[in-house]
Short mmCIF file of C-alpha atoms and ligand atoms in Angstrom, two decimals:
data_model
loop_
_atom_site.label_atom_id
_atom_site.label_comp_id
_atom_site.label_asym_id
_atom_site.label_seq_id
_atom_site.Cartn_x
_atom_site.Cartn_y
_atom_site.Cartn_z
CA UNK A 4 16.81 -5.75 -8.03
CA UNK A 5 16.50 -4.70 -11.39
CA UNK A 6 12.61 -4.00 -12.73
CA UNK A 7 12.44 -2.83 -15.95
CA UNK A 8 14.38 0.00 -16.54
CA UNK A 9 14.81 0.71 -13.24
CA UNK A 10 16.35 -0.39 -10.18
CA UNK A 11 13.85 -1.17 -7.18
CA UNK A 12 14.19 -1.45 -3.36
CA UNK A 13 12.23 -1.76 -0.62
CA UNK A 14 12.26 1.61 1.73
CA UNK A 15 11.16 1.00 5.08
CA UNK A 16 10.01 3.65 6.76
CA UNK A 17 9.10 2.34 10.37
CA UNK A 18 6.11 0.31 12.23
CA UNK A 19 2.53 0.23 13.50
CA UNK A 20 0.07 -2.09 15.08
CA UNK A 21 -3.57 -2.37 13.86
CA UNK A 22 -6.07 -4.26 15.52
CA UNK A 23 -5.56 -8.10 14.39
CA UNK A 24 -9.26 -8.73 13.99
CA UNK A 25 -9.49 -5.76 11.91
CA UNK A 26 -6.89 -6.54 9.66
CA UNK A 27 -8.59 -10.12 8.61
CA UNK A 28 -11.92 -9.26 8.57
CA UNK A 29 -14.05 -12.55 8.66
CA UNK A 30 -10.99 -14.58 9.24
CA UNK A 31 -11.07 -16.48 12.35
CA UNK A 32 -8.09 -15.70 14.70
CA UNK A 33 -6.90 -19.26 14.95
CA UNK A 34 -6.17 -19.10 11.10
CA UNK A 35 -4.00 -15.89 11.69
CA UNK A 36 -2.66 -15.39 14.95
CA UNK A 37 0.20 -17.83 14.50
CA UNK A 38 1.31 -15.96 11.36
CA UNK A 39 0.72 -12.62 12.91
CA UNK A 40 1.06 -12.66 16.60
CA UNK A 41 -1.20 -10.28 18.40
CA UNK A 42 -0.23 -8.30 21.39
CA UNK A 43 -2.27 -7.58 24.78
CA UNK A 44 -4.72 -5.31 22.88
CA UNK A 45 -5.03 -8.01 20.04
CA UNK A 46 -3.01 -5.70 17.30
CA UNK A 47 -0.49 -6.78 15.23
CA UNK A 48 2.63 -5.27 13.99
CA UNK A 49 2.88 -3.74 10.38
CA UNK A 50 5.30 -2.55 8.17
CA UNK A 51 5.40 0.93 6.39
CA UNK A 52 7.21 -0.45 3.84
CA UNK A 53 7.65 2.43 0.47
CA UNK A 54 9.03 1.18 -2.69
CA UNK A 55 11.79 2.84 -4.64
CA UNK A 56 12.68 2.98 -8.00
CA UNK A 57 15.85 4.31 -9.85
CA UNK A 58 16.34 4.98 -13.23
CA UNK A 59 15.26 7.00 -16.51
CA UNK A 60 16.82 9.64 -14.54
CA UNK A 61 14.01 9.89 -11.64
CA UNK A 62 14.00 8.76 -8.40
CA UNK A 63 10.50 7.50 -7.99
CA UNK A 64 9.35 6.43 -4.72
CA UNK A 65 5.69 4.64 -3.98
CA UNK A 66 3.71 5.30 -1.19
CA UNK A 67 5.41 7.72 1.94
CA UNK A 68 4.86 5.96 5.19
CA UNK A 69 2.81 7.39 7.98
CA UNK A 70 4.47 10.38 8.79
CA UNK A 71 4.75 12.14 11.96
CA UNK A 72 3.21 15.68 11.83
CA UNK A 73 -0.46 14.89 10.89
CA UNK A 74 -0.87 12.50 14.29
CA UNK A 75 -2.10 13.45 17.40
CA UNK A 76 -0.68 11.86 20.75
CA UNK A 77 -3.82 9.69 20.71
CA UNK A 78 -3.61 8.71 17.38
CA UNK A 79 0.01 7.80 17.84
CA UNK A 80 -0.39 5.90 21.36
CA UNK A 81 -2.97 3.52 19.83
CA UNK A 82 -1.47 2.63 16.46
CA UNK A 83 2.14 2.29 17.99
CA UNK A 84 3.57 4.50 15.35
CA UNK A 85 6.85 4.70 15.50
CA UNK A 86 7.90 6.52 11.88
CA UNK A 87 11.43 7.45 11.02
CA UNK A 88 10.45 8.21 7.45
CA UNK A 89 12.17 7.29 4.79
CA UNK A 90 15.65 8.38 5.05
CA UNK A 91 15.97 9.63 1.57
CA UNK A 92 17.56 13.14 0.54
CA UNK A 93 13.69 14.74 0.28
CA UNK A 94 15.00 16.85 -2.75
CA UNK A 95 16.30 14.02 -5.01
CA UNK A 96 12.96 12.25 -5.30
CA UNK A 97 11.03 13.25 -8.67
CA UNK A 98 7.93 11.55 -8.67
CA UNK A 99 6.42 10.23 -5.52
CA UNK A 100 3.20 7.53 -6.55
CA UNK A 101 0.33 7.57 -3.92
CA UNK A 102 -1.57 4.30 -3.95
CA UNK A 103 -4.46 5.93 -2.08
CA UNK A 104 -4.44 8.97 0.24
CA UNK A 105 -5.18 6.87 3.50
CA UNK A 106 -2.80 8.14 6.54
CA UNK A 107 -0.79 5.38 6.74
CA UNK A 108 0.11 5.54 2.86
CA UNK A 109 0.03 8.94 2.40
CA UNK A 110 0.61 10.31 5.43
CA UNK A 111 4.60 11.22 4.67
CA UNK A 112 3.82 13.16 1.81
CA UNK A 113 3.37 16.08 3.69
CA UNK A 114 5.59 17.67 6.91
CA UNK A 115 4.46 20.62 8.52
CA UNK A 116 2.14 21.43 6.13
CA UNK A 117 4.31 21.45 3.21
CA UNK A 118 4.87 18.39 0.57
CA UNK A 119 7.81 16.75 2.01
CA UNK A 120 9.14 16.01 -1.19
CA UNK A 121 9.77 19.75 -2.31
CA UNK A 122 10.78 18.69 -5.95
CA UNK A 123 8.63 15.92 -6.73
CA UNK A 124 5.40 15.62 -8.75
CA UNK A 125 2.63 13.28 -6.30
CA UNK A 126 0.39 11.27 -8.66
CA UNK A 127 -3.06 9.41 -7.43
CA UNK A 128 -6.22 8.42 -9.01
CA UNK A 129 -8.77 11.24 -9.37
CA UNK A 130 -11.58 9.09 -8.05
CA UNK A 131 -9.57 8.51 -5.17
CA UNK A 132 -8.75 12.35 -4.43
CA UNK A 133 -12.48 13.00 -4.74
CA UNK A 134 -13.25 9.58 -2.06
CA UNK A 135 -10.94 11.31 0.35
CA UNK A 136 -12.67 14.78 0.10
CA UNK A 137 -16.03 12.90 0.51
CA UNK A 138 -15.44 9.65 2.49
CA UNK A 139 -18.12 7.20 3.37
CA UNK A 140 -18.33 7.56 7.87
CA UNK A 141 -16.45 3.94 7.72
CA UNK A 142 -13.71 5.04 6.75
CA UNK A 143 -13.59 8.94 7.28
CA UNK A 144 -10.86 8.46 10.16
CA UNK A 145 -8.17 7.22 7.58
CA UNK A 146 -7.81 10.04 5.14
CA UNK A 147 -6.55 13.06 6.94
CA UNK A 148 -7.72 16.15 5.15
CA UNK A 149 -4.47 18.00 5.68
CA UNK A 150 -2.66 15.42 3.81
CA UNK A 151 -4.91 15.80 0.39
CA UNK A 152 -5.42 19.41 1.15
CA UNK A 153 -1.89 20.23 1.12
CA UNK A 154 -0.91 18.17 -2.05
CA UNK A 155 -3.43 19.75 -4.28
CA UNK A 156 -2.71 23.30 -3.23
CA UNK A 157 0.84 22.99 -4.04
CA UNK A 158 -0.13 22.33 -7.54
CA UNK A 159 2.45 19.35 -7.81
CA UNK A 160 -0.97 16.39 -7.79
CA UNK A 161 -0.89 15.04 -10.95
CA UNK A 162 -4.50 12.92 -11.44
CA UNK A 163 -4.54 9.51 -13.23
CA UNK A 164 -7.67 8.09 -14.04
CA UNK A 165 -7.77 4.48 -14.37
CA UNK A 166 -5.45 2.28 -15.87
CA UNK A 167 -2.81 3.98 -17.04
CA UNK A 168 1.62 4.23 -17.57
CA UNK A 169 2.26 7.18 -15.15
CA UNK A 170 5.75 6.96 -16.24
CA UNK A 171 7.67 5.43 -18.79
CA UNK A 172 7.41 1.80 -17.35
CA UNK A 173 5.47 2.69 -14.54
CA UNK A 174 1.88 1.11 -14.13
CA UNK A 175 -1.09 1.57 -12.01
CA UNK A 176 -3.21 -0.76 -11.94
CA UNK A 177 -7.00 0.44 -10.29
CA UNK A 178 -8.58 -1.44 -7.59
CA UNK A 179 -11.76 -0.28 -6.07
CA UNK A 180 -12.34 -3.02 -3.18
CA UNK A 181 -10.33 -1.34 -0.19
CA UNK A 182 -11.44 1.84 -0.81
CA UNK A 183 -12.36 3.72 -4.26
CA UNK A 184 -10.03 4.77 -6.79
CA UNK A 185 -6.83 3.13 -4.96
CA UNK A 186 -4.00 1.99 -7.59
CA UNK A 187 -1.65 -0.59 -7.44
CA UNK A 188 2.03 0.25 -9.05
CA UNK A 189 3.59 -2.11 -11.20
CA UNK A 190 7.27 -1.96 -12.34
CA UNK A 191 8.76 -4.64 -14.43
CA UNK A 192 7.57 -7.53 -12.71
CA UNK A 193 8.05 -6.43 -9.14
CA UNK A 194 3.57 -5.32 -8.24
CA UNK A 195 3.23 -2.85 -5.50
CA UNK A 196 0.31 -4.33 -4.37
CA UNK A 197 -0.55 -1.17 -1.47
CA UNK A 198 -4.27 -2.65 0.73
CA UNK A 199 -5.47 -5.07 -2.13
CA UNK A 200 -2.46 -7.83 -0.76
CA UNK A 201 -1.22 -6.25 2.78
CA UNK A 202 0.02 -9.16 4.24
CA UNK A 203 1.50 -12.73 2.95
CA UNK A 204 -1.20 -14.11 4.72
CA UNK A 205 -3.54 -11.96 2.09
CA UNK A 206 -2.51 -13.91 -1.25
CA UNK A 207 -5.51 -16.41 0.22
CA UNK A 208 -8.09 -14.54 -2.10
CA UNK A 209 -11.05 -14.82 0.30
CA UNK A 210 -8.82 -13.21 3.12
CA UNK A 211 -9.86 -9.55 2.94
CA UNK A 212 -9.70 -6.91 5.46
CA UNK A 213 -12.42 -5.57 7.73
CA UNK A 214 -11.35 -2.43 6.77
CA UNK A 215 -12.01 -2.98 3.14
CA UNK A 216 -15.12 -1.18 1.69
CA UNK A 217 -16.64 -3.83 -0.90
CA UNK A 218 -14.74 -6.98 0.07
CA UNK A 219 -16.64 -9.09 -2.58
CA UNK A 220 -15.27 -6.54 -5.01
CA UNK A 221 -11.98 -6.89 -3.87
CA UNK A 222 -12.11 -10.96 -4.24
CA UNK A 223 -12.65 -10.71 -7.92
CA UNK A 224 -9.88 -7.67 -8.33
CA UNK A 225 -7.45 -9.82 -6.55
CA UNK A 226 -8.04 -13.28 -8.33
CA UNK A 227 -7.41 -11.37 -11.54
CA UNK A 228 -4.27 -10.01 -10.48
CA UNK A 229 -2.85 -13.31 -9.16
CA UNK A 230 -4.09 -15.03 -12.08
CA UNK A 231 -1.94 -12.78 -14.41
CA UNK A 232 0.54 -12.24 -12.16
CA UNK A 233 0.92 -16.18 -12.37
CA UNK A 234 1.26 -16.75 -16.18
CA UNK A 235 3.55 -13.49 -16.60
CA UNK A 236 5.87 -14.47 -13.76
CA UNK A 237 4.96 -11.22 -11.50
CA UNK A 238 6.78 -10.54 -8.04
CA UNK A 239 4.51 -9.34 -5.08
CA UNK A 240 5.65 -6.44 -2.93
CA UNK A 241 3.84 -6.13 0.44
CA UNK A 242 3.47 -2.78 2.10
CA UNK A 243 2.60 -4.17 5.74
CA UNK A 244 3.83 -7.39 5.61
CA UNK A 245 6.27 -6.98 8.93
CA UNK A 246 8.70 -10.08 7.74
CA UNK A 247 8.35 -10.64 3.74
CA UNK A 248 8.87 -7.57 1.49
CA UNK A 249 8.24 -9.71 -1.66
CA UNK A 250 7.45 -12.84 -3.04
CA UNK A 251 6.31 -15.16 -5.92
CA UNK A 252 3.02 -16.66 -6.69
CA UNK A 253 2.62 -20.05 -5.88
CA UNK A 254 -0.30 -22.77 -5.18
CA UNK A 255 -1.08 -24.67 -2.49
CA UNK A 256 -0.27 -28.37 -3.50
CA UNK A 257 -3.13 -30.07 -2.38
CA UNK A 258 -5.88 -27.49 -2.86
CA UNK A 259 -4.47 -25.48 -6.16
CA UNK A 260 -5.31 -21.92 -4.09
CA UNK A 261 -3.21 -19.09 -4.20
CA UNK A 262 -0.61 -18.83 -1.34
CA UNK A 263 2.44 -16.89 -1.06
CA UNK A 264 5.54 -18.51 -2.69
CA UNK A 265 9.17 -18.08 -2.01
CA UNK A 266 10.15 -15.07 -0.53
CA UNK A 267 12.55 -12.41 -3.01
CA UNK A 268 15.23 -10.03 -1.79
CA UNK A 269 14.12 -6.70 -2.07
CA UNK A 270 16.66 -4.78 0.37
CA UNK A 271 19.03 -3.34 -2.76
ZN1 ZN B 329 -5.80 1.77 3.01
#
């Protein structure tokens, strides 16, 4: 669809399972499991879903999948990663927009120690470089120092700190609640909303993560969005969401909460 200046489509760039309980935090299963199934080890599938958009004479894309090369066989066996990256020509992408440096967002930035994207600059929030060089034990196992390590030495990391147009009609939009200094990406209309909104079932504001550092935190960051996102007409754009790539704001009708609305077409 068009955004903006720019054309945008989802990019998907394979699967992965994370443990179901994990991924709703203090959301009992019966609320869950019938919109997200869980397997025999109680994990549910996820997409590693990258946007991309087209225009202005870049080829921008938003978060870079898991990756291969930075997993171990362990690592790989228990998440169910099956990644066939992106399937892009690595050289025509200009710009590639980290929402945080976790593996499974940032993860296919870098192959075999190299940036995979050999022409493109990689922007991400300062505060959330410096998180991922000194994470809290919670959540040490999801930024892979390669991954940062790699980026910054090749001198293409360009740092944005806070709010801020990366790119002429490109916004990021800080969010502190799933981890520090994580940004979502807004084109046009069309939100990126990256581990603030990872699943439909996540536009329910109190449904947060148990993987999210400061989940009251996050609460607040995503009623704001929604609630703007509402009166300016704003598309969603889930990440993990293994069904729905995008969708509108809508309200329950009896109880005036937030719930995902009708799904939009994000596959050209
Ligand atoms: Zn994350």
């Amino acid at each position: 669809m068009q955004a903006g200046p720019y054309r945008v489509r989802a990019v998907e760039t394979g699967r992965f399972r994370l443990d179901g309980g994990a991924m709703f935090g203090t959301v009992p299963k019966v609320l869950w499991e019938k919109s997200n199934p869980p397997d025999a080890r109680n994990r549910i599938e996820l997409a590693l879903r990258c946007l991309l958009a087209e225009g202005e004479g870049r080829r921008i894309l938003v978060d870079a999948g898991v990756g291969g090369a930075t997993f171990g066989p362990k690592e790989a066996e228990m998440y169910a990663v099956e990644d066939k990256g992106p399937g892009l020509d690595p050289a025509s992408i200009t710009d590639v927009v980290l929402t945080h440096l976790h593996f499974d967002h940032a993860g296919g930035a870098v192959t075999q120690g190299r940036p995979t994207f050999p022409n493109a600059t990689y922007w991400v929030q300062r505060r959330n470089l410096e998180n991922a060089k000194h994470p809290n034990e919670r959540e040490k196992a999801s930024y892979l120092p390669q991954t940062w390590q790699v980026l910054e030495a090749s001198g293409r990391l360009n740092l944005v700190d806070g709010p801020a147009e990366i790119l002429p009609g490109i916004h990021a939009i800080p969010s502190d609640g799933h981890t520090v200094g994580m940004q979502l990406v807004r084109v046009g209309p069309v939100v990126y909303c990256a581990d603030l909104i990872p699943l439909t079932a996540h536009v329910r504001v109190p449904f947060t993560m148990g993987y999210d550092i400061h989940p009251g935190l996050l609460i607040e960051e995503k009623r704001r969005l929604l609630e703007q996102g509402e009166k300016e007409g704003w598309i969603l754009f889930f990440e993990h969401d293994p069904s729905v790539a995008a969708c509108r704001i809508a309200r329950d009708k009896v109880r005036g909460h937030f719930v995902a609305g009708t799904p939009v077409e994000m596959a050209a």
